Amino acid sequence: MRRQLMWMLVLRGAAALLFGIAALVWPGVTVLALALLFGVYALVDGVALLAGALRKEGDKGHRLAHAVGGVLGIAAGVITIAWPGVTALALVTLVGAWAVITGISEIWAAVHFRREAHHEWLLFLAGAASVVAGVLLWARPDVGAITVAQIIGIYALISGALALGTARRLHGTTATAHATRHARHA
């Protein structure tokens, strides 16, 4: 179970980093291109969460949280890709809602994973960063596309780095657990 969680975090972290870099490198990108870029990111993130929910290991509450986050991510991605001509205000509201919901889901998972994973505080911080980014976007929906791209880019970089950090820590505990099991059977 830890190995699957680790790879899901690696996929989500890598997608967030790529999205964050693209949003910061091209901040003058049009709202249409930003909407498509966000749609692809939310879709990949949602698929990764849903895949995590479909595995047979883990408690039902954790799998349910991943399923809800995955379905919402996929829905946000599909809606954004289907209607890329949304206004900047609608995009900001959509991204803000997605960030808050994803953040709450990550905080919930961190609290429930505290026995399963070491350094679950990284996942908690990723969730907190997501909630803060969402609230900031809701507080100032009138900001321009460049500012939105920068906020989203910074959020994605922080979230991606924290997800990869969690995956690295989980890999360390997985390798240690595997070595301990292997040594007992030798």
mmCIF file of C-alpha atoms in Angstrom:
data_model
loop_
_atom_site.group_PDB
_atom_site.id
_atom_site.type_symbol
_atom_site.label_atom_id
_atom_site.label_comp_id
_atom_site.label_asym_id
_atom_site.label_seq_id
_atom_site.Cartn_x
_atom_site.Cartn_y
_atom_site.Cartn_z
ATOM 1 C CA MET A 1 0.000 0.000 0.000
ATOM 2 C CA ARG A 2 2.828 2.409 0.832
ATOM 3 C CA ARG A 3 4.478 1.811 -2.530
ATOM 4 C CA GLN A 4 1.242 2.641 -4.395
ATOM 5 C CA LEU A 5 0.751 5.756 -2.286
ATOM 6 C CA MET A 6 4.353 6.767 -2.933
ATOM 7 C CA TRP A 7 3.937 6.491 -6.717
ATOM 8 C CA MET A 8 0.640 8.361 -6.646
ATOM 9 C CA LEU A 9 2.370 11.183 -4.748
ATOM 10 C CA VAL A 10 5.249 11.168 -7.248
ATOM 11 C CA LEU A 11 2.800 11.453 -10.171
ATOM 12 C CA ARG A 12 0.823 14.229 -8.496
ATOM 13 C CA GLY A 13 3.971 16.061 -7.391
ATOM 14 C CA ALA A 14 5.585 15.895 -10.826
ATOM 15 C CA ALA A 15 2.398 17.118 -12.532
ATOM 16 C CA ALA A 16 2.126 19.997 -10.037
ATOM 17 C CA LEU A 17 5.769 21.003 -10.553
ATOM 18 C CA LEU A 18 5.443 20.954 -14.350
ATOM 19 C CA PHE A 19 2.246 22.986 -14.175
ATOM 20 C CA GLY A 20 3.789 25.456 -11.712
ATOM 21 C CA ILE A 21 6.894 25.997 -13.845
ATOM 22 C CA ALA A 22 4.804 26.523 -16.982
ATOM 23 C CA ALA A 23 2.526 29.015 -15.191
ATOM 24 C CA LEU A 24 5.525 31.014 -13.900
ATOM 25 C CA VAL A 25 7.595 30.888 -17.101
ATOM 26 C CA TRP A 26 4.684 32.150 -19.225
ATOM 27 C CA PRO A 27 2.704 34.444 -16.889
ATOM 28 C CA GLY A 28 1.413 36.517 -19.791
ATOM 29 C CA VAL A 29 -0.378 33.509 -21.200
ATOM 30 C CA THR A 30 -3.975 34.126 -22.145
ATOM 31 C CA VAL A 31 -6.802 33.032 -19.899
ATOM 32 C CA LEU A 32 -7.744 30.473 -22.566
ATOM 33 C CA ALA A 33 -4.319 28.820 -22.495
ATOM 34 C CA LEU A 34 -4.190 28.969 -18.698
ATOM 35 C CA ALA A 35 -7.631 27.374 -18.516
ATOM 36 C CA LEU A 36 -6.501 24.526 -20.775
ATOM 37 C CA LEU A 37 -3.282 24.085 -18.810
ATOM 38 C CA PHE A 38 -5.212 23.979 -15.529
ATOM 39 C CA GLY A 39 -7.747 21.574 -17.055
ATOM 40 C CA VAL A 40 -5.030 19.102 -18.011
ATOM 41 C CA TYR A 41 -3.399 19.407 -14.579
ATOM 42 C CA ALA A 42 -6.698 18.906 -12.696
ATOM 43 C CA LEU A 43 -7.540 15.945 -14.934
ATOM 44 C CA VAL A 44 -4.182 14.208 -14.308
ATOM 45 C CA ASP A 45 -4.424 14.918 -10.573
ATOM 46 C CA GLY A 46 -8.009 13.630 -10.452
ATOM 47 C CA VAL A 47 -7.132 10.443 -12.328
ATOM 48 C CA ALA A 48 -4.217 9.821 -9.920
ATOM 49 C CA LEU A 49 -6.491 10.300 -6.896
ATOM 50 C CA LEU A 50 -9.215 8.100 -8.367
ATOM 51 C CA ALA A 51 -6.685 5.379 -9.171
ATOM 52 C CA GLY A 52 -5.561 5.523 -5.543
ATOM 53 C CA ALA A 53 -9.171 5.145 -4.408
ATOM 54 C CA LEU A 54 -9.732 2.065 -6.578
ATOM 55 C CA ARG A 55 -7.003 -0.019 -5.006
ATOM 56 C CA LYS A 56 -8.184 -2.664 -2.578
ATOM 57 C CA GLU A 57 -5.836 -1.800 0.311
ATOM 58 C CA GLY A 58 -6.479 0.927 2.847
ATOM 59 C CA ASP A 59 -9.436 1.948 4.936
ATOM 60 C CA LYS A 60 -12.731 2.908 3.352
ATOM 61 C CA GLY A 61 -12.610 6.487 4.638
ATOM 62 C CA HIS A 62 -9.249 7.154 3.002
ATOM 63 C CA ARG A 63 -10.347 5.558 -0.266
ATOM 64 C CA LEU A 64 -13.570 7.586 -0.172
ATOM 65 C CA ALA A 65 -11.620 10.834 0.315
ATOM 66 C CA HIS A 66 -9.424 9.952 -2.672
ATOM 67 C CA ALA A 67 -12.479 9.038 -4.747
ATOM 68 C CA VAL A 68 -14.230 12.336 -3.965
ATOM 69 C CA GLY A 69 -11.061 14.346 -4.671
ATOM 70 C CA GLY A 70 -10.476 12.359 -7.859
ATOM 71 C CA VAL A 71 -14.005 12.804 -9.194
ATOM 72 C CA LEU A 72 -13.936 16.534 -8.403
ATOM 73 C CA GLY A 73 -10.516 16.899 -10.061
ATOM 74 C CA ILE A 74 -11.663 15.041 -13.171
ATOM 75 C CA ALA A 75 -14.874 17.088 -13.286
ATOM 76 C CA ALA A 76 -12.943 20.359 -12.908
ATOM 77 C CA GLY A 77 -10.516 19.267 -15.634
ATOM 78 C CA VAL A 78 -13.212 18.143 -18.084
ATOM 79 C CA ILE A 79 -15.355 21.250 -17.537
ATOM 80 C CA THR A 80 -12.348 23.534 -17.989
ATOM 81 C CA ILE A 81 -11.185 21.736 -21.150
ATOM 82 C CA ALA A 82 -14.717 21.608 -22.598
ATOM 83 C CA TRP A 83 -15.282 25.357 -22.065
ATOM 84 C CA PRO A 84 -11.835 26.966 -22.243
ATOM 85 C CA GLY A 85 -13.297 30.353 -23.075
ATOM 86 C CA VAL A 86 -14.426 30.921 -19.491
ATOM 87 C CA THR A 87 -13.945 34.369 -18.108
ATOM 88 C CA ALA A 88 -11.057 35.138 -15.786
ATOM 89 C CA LEU A 89 -13.491 35.444 -12.880
ATOM 90 C CA ALA A 90 -15.016 32.026 -13.557
ATOM 91 C CA LEU A 91 -11.536 30.483 -13.883
ATOM 92 C CA VAL A 92 -10.384 32.066 -10.634
ATOM 93 C CA THR A 93 -13.522 30.845 -8.850
ATOM 94 C CA LEU A 94 -13.125 27.329 -10.281
ATOM 95 C CA VAL A 95 -9.434 27.132 -9.379
ATOM 96 C CA GLY A 96 -10.140 28.540 -5.910
ATOM 97 C CA ALA A 97 -12.904 26.013 -5.225
ATOM 98 C CA TRP A 98 -10.757 23.148 -6.498
ATOM 99 C CA ALA A 99 -7.789 24.259 -4.373
ATOM 100 C CA VAL A 100 -9.868 24.549 -1.193
ATOM 101 C CA ILE A 101 -11.559 21.162 -1.685
ATOM 102 C CA THR A 102 -8.276 19.454 -2.592
ATOM 103 C CA GLY A 103 -6.565 21.070 0.399
ATOM 104 C CA ILE A 104 -9.248 19.934 2.815
ATOM 105 C CA SER A 105 -8.970 16.421 1.379
ATOM 106 C CA GLU A 106 -5.175 16.438 1.829
ATOM 107 C CA ILE A 107 -5.448 17.715 5.413
ATOM 108 C CA TRP A 108 -8.005 14.997 6.162
ATOM 109 C CA ALA A 109 -5.704 12.351 4.651
ATOM 110 C CA ALA A 110 -2.724 13.641 6.672
ATOM 111 C CA VAL A 111 -4.686 13.401 9.916
ATOM 112 C CA HIS A 112 -5.867 9.877 9.105
ATOM 113 C CA PHE A 113 -2.440 8.775 7.787
ATOM 114 C CA ARG A 114 -0.538 9.829 10.901
ATOM 115 C CA ARG A 115 -0.113 6.186 11.956
ATOM 116 C CA GLU A 116 0.623 4.938 8.450
ATOM 117 C CA ALA A 117 3.207 7.413 7.178
ATOM 118 C CA HIS A 118 6.065 9.221 8.862
ATOM 119 C CA HIS A 119 6.287 12.965 8.233
ATOM 120 C CA GLU A 120 2.607 13.231 7.362
ATOM 121 C CA TRP A 121 3.013 16.915 8.221
ATOM 122 C CA LEU A 122 4.253 17.419 4.633
ATOM 123 C CA LEU A 123 0.892 16.276 3.295
ATOM 124 C CA PHE A 124 -0.800 18.506 5.900
ATOM 125 C CA LEU A 125 1.283 21.502 4.716
ATOM 126 C CA ALA A 126 0.399 20.747 1.081
ATOM 127 C CA GLY A 127 -3.270 20.774 2.053
ATOM 128 C CA ALA A 128 -2.893 23.995 4.021
ATOM 129 C CA ALA A 129 -1.088 25.649 1.079
ATOM 130 C CA SER A 130 -3.919 24.550 -1.186
ATOM 131 C CA VAL A 131 -6.597 26.005 1.107
ATOM 132 C CA VAL A 132 -4.697 29.296 1.483
ATOM 133 C CA ALA A 133 -4.236 29.585 -2.301
ATOM 134 C CA GLY A 134 -7.940 28.932 -2.860
ATOM 135 C CA VAL A 135 -9.013 31.497 -0.288
ATOM 136 C CA LEU A 136 -6.627 34.098 -1.754
ATOM 137 C CA LEU A 137 -8.102 33.498 -5.196
ATOM 138 C CA TRP A 138 -11.641 33.917 -3.838
ATOM 139 C CA ALA A 139 -10.680 37.047 -1.920
ATOM 140 C CA ARG A 140 -9.372 38.833 -5.029
ATOM 141 C CA PRO A 141 -11.119 37.434 -8.124
ATOM 142 C CA ASP A 142 -10.568 40.706 -9.937
ATOM 143 C CA VAL A 143 -6.806 40.268 -10.283
ATOM 144 C CA GLY A 144 -5.388 39.972 -13.749
ATOM 145 C CA ALA A 145 -4.434 36.793 -15.560
ATOM 146 C CA ILE A 146 -0.727 37.333 -14.855
ATOM 147 C CA THR A 147 -1.279 37.500 -11.101
ATOM 148 C CA VAL A 148 -3.557 34.462 -11.262
ATOM 149 C CA ALA A 149 -0.881 32.561 -13.190
ATOM 150 C CA GLN A 150 1.740 33.524 -10.601
ATOM 151 C CA ILE A 151 -0.418 32.547 -7.613
ATOM 152 C CA ILE A 152 -1.386 29.260 -9.220
ATOM 153 C CA GLY A 153 2.199 28.606 -10.311
ATOM 154 C CA ILE A 154 3.623 29.234 -6.838
ATOM 155 C CA TYR A 155 0.890 27.114 -5.255
ATOM 156 C CA ALA A 156 1.547 24.266 -7.696
ATOM 157 C CA LEU A 157 5.312 24.391 -7.031
ATOM 158 C CA ILE A 158 4.803 24.296 -3.256
ATOM 159 C CA SER A 159 2.185 21.559 -3.489
ATOM 160 C CA GLY A 160 4.312 19.516 -5.909
ATOM 161 C CA ALA A 161 7.455 19.838 -3.798
ATOM 162 C CA LEU A 162 5.570 18.812 -0.662
ATOM 163 C CA ALA A 163 3.985 15.818 -2.438
ATOM 164 C CA LEU A 164 7.401 14.705 -3.721
ATOM 165 C CA GLY A 165 8.888 15.216 -0.243
ATOM 166 C CA THR A 166 6.150 13.052 1.233
ATOM 167 C CA ALA A 167 6.783 10.403 -1.436
ATOM 168 C CA ARG A 168 10.501 10.441 -0.653
ATOM 169 C CA ARG A 169 9.848 10.018 3.069
ATOM 170 C CA LEU A 170 7.358 7.255 2.324
ATOM 171 C CA HIS A 171 9.923 5.565 0.074
ATOM 172 C CA GLY A 172 12.402 5.583 2.967
ATOM 173 C CA THR A 173 9.910 3.945 5.318
ATOM 174 C CA THR A 174 8.873 1.465 2.611
ATOM 175 C CA ALA A 175 12.493 0.480 1.934
ATOM 176 C CA THR A 176 13.150 0.081 5.675
ATOM 177 C CA ALA A 177 10.011 -2.024 6.160
ATOM 178 C CA HIS A 178 10.917 -4.171 3.144
ATOM 179 C CA ALA A 179 14.483 -4.706 4.426
ATOM 180 C CA THR A 180 13.161 -5.635 7.875
ATOM 181 C CA ARG A 181 10.707 -8.174 6.419
ATOM 182 C CA HIS A 182 13.395 -9.548 4.145
ATOM 183 C CA ALA A 183 15.826 -9.934 7.064
ATOM 184 C CA ARG A 184 13.223 -11.828 9.144
ATOM 185 C CA HIS A 185 12.688 -14.341 6.354
ATOM 186 C CA ALA A 186 16.415 -14.910 5.792
#
